mmCIF file of C-alpha atoms and ligand atoms in Angstrom:
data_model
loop_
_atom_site.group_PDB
_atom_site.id
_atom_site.type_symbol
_atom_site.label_atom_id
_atom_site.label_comp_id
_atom_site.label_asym_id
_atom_site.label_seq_id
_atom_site.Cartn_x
_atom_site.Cartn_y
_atom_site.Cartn_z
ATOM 1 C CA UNK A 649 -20.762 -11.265 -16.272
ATOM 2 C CA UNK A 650 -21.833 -15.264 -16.753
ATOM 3 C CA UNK A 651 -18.804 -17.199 -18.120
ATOM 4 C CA UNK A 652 -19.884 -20.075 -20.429
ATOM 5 C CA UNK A 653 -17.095 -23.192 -21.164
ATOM 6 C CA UNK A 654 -13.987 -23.438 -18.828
ATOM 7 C CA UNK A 655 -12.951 -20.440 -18.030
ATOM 8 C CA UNK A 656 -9.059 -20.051 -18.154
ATOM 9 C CA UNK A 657 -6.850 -18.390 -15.320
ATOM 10 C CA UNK A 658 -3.872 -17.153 -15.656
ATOM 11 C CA UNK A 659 -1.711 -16.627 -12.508
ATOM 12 C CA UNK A 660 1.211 -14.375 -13.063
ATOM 13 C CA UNK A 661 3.411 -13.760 -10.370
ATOM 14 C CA UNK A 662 7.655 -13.306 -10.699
ATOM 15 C CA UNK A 663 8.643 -15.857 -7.629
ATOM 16 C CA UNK A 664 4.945 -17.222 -6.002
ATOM 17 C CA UNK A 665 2.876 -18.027 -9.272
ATOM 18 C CA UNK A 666 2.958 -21.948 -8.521
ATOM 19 C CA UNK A 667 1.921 -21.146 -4.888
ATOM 20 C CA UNK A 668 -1.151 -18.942 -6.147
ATOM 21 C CA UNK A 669 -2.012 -21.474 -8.066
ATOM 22 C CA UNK A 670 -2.034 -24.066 -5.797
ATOM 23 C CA UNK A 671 -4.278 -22.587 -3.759
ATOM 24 C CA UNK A 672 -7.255 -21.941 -6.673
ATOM 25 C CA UNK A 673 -10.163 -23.589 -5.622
ATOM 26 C CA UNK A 674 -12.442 -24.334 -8.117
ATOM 27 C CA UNK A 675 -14.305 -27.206 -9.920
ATOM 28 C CA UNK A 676 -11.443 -28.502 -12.490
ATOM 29 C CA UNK A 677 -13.872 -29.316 -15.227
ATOM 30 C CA UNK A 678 -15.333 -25.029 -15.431
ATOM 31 C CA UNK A 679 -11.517 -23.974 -14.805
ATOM 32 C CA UNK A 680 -7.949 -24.435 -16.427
ATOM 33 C CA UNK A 681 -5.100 -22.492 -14.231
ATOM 34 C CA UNK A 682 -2.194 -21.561 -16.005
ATOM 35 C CA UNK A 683 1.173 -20.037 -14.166
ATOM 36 C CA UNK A 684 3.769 -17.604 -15.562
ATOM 37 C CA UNK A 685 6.633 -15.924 -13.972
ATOM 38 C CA UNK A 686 8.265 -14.059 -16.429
ATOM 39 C CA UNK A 687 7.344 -11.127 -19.458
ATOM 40 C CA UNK A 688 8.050 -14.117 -21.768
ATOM 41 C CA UNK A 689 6.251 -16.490 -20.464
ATOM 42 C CA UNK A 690 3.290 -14.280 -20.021
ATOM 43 C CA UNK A 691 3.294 -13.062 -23.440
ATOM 44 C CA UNK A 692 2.878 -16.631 -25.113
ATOM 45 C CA UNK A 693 -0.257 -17.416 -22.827
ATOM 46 C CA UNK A 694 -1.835 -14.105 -22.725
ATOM 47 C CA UNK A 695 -4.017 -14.187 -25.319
ATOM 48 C CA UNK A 696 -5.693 -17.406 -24.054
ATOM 49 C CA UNK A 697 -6.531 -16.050 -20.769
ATOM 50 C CA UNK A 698 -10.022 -15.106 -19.616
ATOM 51 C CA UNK A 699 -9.502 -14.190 -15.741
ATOM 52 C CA UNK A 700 -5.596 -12.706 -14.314
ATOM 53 C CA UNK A 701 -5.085 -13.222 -11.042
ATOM 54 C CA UNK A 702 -1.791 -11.312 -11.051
ATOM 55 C CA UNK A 703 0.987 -9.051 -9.234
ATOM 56 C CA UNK A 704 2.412 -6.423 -11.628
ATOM 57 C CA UNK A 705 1.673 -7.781 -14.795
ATOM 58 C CA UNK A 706 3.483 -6.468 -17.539
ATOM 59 C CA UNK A 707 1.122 -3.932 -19.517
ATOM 60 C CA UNK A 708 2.374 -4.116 -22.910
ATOM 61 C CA UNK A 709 0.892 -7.156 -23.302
ATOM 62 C CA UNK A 710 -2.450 -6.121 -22.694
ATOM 63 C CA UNK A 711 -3.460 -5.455 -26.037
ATOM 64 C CA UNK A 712 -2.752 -9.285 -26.607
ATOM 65 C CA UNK A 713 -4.825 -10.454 -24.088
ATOM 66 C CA UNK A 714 -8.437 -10.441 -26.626
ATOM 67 C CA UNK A 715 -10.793 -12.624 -24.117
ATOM 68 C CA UNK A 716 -9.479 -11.029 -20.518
ATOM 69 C CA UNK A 717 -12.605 -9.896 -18.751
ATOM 70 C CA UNK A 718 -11.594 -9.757 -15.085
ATOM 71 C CA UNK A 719 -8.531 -8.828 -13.502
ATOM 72 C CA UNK A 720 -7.503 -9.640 -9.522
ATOM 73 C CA UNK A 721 -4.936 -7.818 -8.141
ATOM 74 C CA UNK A 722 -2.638 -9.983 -5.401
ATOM 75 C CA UNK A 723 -1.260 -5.994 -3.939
ATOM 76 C CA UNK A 724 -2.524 -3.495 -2.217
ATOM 77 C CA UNK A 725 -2.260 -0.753 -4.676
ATOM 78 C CA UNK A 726 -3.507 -1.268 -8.311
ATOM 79 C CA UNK A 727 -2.204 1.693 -10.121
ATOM 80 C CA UNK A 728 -0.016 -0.457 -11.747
ATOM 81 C CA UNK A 729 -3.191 -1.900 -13.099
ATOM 82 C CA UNK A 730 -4.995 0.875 -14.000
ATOM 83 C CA UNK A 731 -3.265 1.862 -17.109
ATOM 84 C CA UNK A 732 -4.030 3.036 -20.684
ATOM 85 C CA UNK A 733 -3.285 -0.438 -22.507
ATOM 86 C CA UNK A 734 -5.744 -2.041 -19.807
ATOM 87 C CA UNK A 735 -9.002 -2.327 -22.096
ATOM 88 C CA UNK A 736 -12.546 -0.791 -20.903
ATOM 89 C CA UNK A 737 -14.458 -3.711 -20.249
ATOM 90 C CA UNK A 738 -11.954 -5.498 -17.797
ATOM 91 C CA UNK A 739 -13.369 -5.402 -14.589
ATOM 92 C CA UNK A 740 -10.309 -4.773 -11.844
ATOM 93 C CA UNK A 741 -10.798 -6.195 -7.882
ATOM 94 C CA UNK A 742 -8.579 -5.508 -5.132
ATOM 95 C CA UNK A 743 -7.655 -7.459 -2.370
ATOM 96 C CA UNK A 744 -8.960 -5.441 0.904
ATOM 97 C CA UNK A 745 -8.569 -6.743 4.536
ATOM 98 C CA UNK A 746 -5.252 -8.599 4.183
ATOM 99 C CA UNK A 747 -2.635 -5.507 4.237
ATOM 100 C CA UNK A 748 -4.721 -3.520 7.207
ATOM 101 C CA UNK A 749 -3.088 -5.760 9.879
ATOM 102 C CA UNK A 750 0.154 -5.769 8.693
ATOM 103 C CA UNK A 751 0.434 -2.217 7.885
ATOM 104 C CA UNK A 752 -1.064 -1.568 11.259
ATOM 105 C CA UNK A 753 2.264 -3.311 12.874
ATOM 106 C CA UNK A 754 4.599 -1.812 10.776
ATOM 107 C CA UNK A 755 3.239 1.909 11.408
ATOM 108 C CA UNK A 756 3.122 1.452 15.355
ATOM 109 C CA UNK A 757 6.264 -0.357 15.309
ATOM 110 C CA UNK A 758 8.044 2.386 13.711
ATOM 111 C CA UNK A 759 5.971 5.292 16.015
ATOM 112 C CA UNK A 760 6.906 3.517 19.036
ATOM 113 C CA UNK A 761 10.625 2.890 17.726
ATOM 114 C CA UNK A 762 10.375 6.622 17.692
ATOM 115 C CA UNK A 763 8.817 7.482 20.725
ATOM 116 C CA UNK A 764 10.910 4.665 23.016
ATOM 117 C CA UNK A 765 14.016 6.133 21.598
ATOM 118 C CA UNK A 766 14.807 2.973 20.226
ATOM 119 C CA UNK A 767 18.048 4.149 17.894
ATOM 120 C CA UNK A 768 19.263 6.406 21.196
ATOM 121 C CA UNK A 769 19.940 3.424 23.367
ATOM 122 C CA UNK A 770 20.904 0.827 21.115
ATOM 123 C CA UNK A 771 23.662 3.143 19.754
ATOM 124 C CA UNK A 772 24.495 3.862 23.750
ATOM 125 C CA UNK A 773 24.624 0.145 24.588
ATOM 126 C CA UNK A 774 27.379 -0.219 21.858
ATOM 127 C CA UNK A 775 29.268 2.476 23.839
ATOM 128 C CA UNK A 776 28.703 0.519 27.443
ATOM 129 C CA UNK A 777 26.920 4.051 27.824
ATOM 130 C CA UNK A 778 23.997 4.721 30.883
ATOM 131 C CA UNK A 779 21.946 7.019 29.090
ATOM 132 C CA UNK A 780 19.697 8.032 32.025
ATOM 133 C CA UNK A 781 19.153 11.508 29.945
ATOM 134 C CA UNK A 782 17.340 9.632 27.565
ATOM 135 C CA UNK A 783 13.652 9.430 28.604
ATOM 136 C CA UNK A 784 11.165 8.042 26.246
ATOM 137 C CA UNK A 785 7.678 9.412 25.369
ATOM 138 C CA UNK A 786 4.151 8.134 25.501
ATOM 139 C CA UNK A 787 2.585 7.500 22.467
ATOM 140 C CA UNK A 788 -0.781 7.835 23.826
ATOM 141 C CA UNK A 789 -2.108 11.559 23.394
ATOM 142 C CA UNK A 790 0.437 12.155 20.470
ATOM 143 C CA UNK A 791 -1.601 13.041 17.391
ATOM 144 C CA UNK A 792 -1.620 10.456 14.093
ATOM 145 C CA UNK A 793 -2.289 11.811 10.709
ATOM 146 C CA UNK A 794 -3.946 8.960 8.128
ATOM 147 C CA UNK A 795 -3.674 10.849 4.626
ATOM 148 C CA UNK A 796 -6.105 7.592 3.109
ATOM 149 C CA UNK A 797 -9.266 6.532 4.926
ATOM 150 C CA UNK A 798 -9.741 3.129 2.880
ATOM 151 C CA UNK A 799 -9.488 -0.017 5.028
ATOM 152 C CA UNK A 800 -5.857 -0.134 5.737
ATOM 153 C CA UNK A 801 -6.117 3.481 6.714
ATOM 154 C CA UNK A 802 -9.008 2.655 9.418
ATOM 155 C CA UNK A 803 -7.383 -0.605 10.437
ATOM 156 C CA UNK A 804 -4.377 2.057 11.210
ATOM 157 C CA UNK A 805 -6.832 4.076 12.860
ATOM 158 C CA UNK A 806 -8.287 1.851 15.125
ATOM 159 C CA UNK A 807 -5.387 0.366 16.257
ATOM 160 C CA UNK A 808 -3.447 3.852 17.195
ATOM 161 C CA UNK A 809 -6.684 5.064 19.247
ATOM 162 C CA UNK A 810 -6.112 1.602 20.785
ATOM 163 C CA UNK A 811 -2.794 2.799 21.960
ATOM 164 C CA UNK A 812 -4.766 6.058 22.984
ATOM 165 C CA UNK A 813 -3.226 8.455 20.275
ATOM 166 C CA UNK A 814 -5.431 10.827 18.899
ATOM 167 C CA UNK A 815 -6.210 10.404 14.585
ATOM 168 C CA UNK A 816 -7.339 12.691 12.062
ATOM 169 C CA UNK A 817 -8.090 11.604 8.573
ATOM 170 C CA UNK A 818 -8.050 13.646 5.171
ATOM 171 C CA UNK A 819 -9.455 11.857 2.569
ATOM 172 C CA UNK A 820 -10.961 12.668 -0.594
ATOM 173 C CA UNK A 821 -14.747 12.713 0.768
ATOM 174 C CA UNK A 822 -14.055 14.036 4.082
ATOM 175 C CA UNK A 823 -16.670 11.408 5.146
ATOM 176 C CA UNK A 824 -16.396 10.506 9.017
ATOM 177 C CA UNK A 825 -15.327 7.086 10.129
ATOM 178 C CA UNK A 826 -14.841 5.258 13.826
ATOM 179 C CA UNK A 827 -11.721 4.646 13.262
ATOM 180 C CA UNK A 828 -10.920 8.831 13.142
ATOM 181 C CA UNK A 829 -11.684 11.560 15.710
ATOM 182 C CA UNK A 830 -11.876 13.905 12.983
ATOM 183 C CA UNK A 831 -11.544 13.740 9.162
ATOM 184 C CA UNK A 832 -11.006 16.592 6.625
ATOM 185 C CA UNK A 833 -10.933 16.840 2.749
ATOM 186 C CA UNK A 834 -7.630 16.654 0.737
ATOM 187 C CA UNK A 835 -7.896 20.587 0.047
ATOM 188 C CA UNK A 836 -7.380 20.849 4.004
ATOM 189 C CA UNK A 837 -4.330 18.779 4.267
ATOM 190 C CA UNK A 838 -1.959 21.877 5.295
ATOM 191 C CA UNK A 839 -4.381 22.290 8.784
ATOM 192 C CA UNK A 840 -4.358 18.374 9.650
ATOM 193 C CA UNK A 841 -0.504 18.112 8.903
ATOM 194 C CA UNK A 842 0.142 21.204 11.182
ATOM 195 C CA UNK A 843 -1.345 19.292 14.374
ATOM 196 C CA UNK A 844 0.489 15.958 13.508
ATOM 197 C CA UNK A 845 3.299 14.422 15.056
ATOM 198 C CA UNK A 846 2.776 11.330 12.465
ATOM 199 C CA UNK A 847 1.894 11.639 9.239
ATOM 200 C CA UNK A 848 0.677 8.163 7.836
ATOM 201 C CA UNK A 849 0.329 8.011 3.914
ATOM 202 C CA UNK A 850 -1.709 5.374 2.767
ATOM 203 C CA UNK A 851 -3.599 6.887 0.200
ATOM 204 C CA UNK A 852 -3.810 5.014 -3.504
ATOM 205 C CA UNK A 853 -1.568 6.696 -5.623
ATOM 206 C CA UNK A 854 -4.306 8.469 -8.242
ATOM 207 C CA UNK A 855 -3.737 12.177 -10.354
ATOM 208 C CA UNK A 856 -4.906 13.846 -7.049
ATOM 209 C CA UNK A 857 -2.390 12.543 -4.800
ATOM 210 C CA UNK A 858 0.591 12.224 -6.700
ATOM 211 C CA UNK A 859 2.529 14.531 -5.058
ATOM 212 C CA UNK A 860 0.644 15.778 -2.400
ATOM 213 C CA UNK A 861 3.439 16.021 -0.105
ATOM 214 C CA UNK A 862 5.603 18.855 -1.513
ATOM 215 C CA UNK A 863 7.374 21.736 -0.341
ATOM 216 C CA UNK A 864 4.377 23.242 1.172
ATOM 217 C CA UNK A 865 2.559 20.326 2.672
ATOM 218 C CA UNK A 866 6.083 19.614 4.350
ATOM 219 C CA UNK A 867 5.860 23.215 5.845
ATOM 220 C CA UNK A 868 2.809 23.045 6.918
ATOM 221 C CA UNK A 869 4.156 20.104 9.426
ATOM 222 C CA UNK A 870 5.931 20.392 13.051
ATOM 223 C CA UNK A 871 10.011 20.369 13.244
ATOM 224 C CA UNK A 872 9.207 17.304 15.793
ATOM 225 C CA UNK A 873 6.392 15.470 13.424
ATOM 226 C CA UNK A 874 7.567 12.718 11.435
ATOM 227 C CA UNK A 875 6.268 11.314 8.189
ATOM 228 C CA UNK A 876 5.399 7.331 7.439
ATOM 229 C CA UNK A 877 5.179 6.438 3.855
ATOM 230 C CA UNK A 878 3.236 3.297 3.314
ATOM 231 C CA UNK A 879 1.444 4.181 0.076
ATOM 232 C CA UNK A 880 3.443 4.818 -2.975
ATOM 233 C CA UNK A 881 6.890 6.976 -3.720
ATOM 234 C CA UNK A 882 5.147 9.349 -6.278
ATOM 235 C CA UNK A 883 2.928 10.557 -3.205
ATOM 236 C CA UNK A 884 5.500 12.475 -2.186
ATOM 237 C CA UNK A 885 8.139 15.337 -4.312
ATOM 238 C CA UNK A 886 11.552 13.173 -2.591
ATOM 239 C CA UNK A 887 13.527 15.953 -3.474
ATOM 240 C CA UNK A 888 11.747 18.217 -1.681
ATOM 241 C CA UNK A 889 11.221 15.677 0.941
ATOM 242 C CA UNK A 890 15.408 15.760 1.126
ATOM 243 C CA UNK A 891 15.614 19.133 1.023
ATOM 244 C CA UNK A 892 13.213 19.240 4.656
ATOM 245 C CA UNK A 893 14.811 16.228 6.242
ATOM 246 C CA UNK A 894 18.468 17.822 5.531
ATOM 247 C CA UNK A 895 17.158 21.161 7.083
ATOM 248 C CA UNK A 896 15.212 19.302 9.898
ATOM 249 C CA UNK A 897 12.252 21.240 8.858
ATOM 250 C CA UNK A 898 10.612 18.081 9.745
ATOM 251 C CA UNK A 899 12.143 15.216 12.804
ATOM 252 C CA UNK A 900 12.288 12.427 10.260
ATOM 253 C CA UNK A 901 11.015 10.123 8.002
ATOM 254 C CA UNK A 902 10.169 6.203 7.974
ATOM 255 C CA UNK A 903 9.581 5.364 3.887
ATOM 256 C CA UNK A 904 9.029 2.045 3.009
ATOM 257 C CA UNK A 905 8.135 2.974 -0.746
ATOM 258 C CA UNK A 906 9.812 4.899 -3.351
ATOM 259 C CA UNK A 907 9.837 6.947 -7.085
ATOM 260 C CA UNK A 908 12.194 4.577 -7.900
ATOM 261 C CA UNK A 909 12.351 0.627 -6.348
ATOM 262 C CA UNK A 910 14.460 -0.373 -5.290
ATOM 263 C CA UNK A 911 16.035 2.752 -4.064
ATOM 264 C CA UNK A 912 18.842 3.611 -6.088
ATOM 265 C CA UNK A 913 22.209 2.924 -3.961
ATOM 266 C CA UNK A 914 23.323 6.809 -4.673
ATOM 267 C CA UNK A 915 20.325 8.055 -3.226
ATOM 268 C CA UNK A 916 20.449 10.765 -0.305
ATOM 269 C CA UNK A 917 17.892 9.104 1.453
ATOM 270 C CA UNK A 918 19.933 5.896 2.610
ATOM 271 C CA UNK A 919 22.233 8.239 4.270
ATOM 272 C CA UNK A 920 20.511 10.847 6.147
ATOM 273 C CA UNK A 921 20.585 9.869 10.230
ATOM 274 C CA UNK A 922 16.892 10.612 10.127
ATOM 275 C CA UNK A 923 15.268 8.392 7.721
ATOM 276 C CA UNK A 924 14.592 4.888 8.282
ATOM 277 C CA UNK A 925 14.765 3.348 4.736
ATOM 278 C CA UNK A 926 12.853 -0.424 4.423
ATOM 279 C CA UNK A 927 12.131 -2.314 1.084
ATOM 280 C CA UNK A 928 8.605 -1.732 0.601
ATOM 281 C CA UNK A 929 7.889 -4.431 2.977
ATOM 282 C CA UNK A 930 5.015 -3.388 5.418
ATOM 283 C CA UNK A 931 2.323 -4.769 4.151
ATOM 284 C CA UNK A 932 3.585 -8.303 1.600
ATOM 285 C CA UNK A 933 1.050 -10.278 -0.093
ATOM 286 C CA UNK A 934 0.789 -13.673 0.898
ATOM 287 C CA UNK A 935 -1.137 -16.408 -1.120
ATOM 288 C CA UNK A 936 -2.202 -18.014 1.614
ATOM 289 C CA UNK A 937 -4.013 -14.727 2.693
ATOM 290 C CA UNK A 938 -5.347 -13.421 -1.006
ATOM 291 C CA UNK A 939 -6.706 -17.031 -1.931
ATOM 292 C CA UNK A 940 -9.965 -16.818 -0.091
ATOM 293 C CA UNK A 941 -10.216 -13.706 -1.750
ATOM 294 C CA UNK A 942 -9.744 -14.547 -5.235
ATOM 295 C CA UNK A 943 -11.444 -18.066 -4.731
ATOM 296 C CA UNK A 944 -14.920 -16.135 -3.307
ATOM 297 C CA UNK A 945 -14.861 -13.940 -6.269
ATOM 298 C CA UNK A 946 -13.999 -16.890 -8.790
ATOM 299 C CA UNK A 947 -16.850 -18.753 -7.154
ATOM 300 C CA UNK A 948 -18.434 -15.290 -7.981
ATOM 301 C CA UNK A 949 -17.902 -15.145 -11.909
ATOM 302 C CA UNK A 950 -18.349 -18.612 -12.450
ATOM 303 C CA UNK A 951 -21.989 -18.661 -11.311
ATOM 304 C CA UNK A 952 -22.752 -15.055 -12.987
ATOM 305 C CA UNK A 953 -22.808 -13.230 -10.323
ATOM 306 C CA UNK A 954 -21.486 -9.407 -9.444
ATOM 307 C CA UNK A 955 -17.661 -9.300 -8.169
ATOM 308 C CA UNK A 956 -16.791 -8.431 -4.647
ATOM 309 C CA UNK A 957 -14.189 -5.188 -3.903
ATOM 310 C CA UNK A 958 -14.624 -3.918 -7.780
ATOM 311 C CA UNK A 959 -12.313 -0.942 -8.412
ATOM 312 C CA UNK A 960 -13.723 2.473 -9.637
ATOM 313 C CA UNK A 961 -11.143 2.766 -12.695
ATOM 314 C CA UNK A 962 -12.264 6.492 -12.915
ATOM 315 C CA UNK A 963 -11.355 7.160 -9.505
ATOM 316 C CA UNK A 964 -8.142 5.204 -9.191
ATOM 317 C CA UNK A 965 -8.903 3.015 -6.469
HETATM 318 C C1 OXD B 388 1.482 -2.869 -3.213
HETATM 319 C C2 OXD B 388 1.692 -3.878 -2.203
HETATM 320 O O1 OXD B 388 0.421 -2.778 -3.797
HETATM 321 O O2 OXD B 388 2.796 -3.909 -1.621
HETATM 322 O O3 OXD B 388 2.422 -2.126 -3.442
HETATM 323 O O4 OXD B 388 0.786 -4.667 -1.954
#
C-alpha cells in the first residue's frame, strides 16, 4: 500500500467538490488535488487519478481509471461503490461516526413526532380546536427495532435507551452490543418485528437485505408499529409496503429513502395520510465532518501504512 511520487486525488462531488477539496490536508509537494463535478468532467481526469475521494461517482468510468488504488466514500452507504466495473484491487473506506448523530435526531424526532401527536394538534390549532381528547404517549418503555447494528445503528441505540425505550437488534451476526437489550439474526426478523412499535432500517443495502421488508415481514409487525427507513429504498418491496399502509396493516411509515430518488411525483406514497415522505435527508454529508476522516487515512497511504474503516467488498459493507 506505499505510494511513491505525488500521489493524485481526485475529488468528485456534483455541488461540494471545491469545498472537499479545500479541506485536504496534506503536504503539497506528495499530493496534487483535482475537483470534478460533473460525468464529463470526471471522465477527462479519471484516468490520472490515484486516490477518489468521491460521492456517487459515475461507474462507467471505472474501467478508465488504470492507476486508482483507493477509493473514500463521502456517504454513508457505499453500494453505489461496490459495483462490477469497480476493479479488484481498489481498496473502498467508509466514513463511520459522522451520520450516527444525525440519524440519531432524525429517528427520535420522528418517534416522538409520533408519540406527542404532533400532526393531531397542529391540524387542530388550524381549526381554533381544544383537543383535550388528544393525549400523547411516552416514548419511554415503547419497544425500538434497529434492523442494522453498525455504528449508526448503535448510536440509534444508545440514544433511544437514553430516552428509556426498550431496543432489539437483528443483524447479520446476531452478535450482542450495549447499545441493544437483545439482538437476533436476520433469519429471526419476523419475531423482533412482531414486538416493535418502531422499526428502524439502517442496514447497508447488500443481496441479503434487499428486500427484507416484504409482504411477510410487514405482517409479522403490529397495526400500531410504525416503520423508519433510513437505509436504502431497495430494503424494502414499496409496493407491498403501499399495499400495508393503504390497509393499515401497519400505523405508518416515516421513509426518508427510496427505489427511485427523488420520489417520483405520481407516487402513492406522497399521498397516503400516514407516511411522512423527506428527501433522503437524515443523515447529509458534510465536508467539514468527512475531512478528518479522509485526511487521517490520506496521512495513512502516504506513509504506507494500512487504511482505517476498510470495506469488506464481499460482504457489502
Ligand atoms: C448515503 C448517505 O450513503 O446519505 O446515502 O450518506
Amino acid at each position: 500500500m506505499t505510494a511513491r511520487g505525488p500521489v493524485r486525488v481526485l475529488v468528485y462531488h456534483p455541488d461540494e467538490a471545491r469545498e472537499y477539496a479545500s479541506l485536504v490536508r496534506a503536504p503539497r509537494a506528495r499530493v496534487t488535488v483535482a475537483t470534478c463535478a460533473t460525468p464529463s468532467e470526471a471522465a477527462a481526469a479519471v484516468a490520472e487519478a490515484d486516490v477518489l475521494y468521491a460521492w456517487k461517482f459515475p461507474p462507467e468510468l471505472y474501467p478508465r481509471a488504470m492507476r486508482l488504488r483507493w477509493v473514500q466514500a463521502m456517504g454513508a452507504g457505499v453500494d453505489w461503490l461496490l459495483v462490477q466495473e469497480l476493479p479488484e484491487r481498489v481498496v473502498v473506506t467508509r466514513a463511520p461516526g459522522v451520520f450516527g448523530p444525525w440519524m440519531r435526531e432524525y429517528v427520535l424526532g420522528w418517534c416522538l413526532s409520533v408519540t406527542q401527536r404532533m400532526e393531531a394538534y397542529r391540524a387542530a390549532q388550524r381549526e381554533r380546536c381544544w383537543r383535550g381528547d388528544v393525549i400523547p404517549e411516552r416514548l419511554a418503555g415503547k419497544t425500538l427495532v434497529l434492523v442494522g447494528l453498525g455504528d449508526i445503528g448503535r448510536a440509534i441505540g444508545a440514544a433511544a435507551r437514553g430516552l428509556g425505550m426498550r431496543v432489539l437488534g437483528v443483524s447479520r451476526s446476531g452478535r450482542r452490543v450495549r447499545e441493544a437489550d437483545r439482538v437476533h439474526r436476520l433469519p429471526q426478523l419476523r419475531r423482533a418485528l412482531a414486538e416493535a412499535d418502531f422499526v428502524v432500517l439502517v442496514a447497508p443495502l447488500t443481496r441479503e437485505t434487499r428486500a427484507l421488508i416484504g409482504a411477510a415481514a410487514l405482517a409479522a409487525m403490529r397495526p400500531t408499529a410504525w416503520l423508519v427507513n433510513i437505509g436504502r429504498g431497495a430494503l424494502v418491496d414499496e409496493a407491498a409496503l403501499v399495499a400495508a399502509l393503504r390497509a393499515r396493516r401497519i400505523a405508518g411509515a416515516i421513509l426518508d429513502v427510496f427505489e427511485q430518488e427523488p420520489l417520483p411525483p405520481e407516487h402513492p406514497l406522497w399521498s397516503l395520510d400516514n407516511v411522512v415522505v423527506t428527501p433522503h435527508i437524515s443523515g447529509p454529508s458534510t465536508a467539514p465532518e468527512i475531512a478528518p476522516i479522509f485526511n487521517d487515512n490520506l496521512a495513512r497511504w502516504l506513509a504506507g501504512r494500512r487504511l482505517r474503516h476498510v470495506v469488506d467488498r464481499a460482504r457489502g459493507y
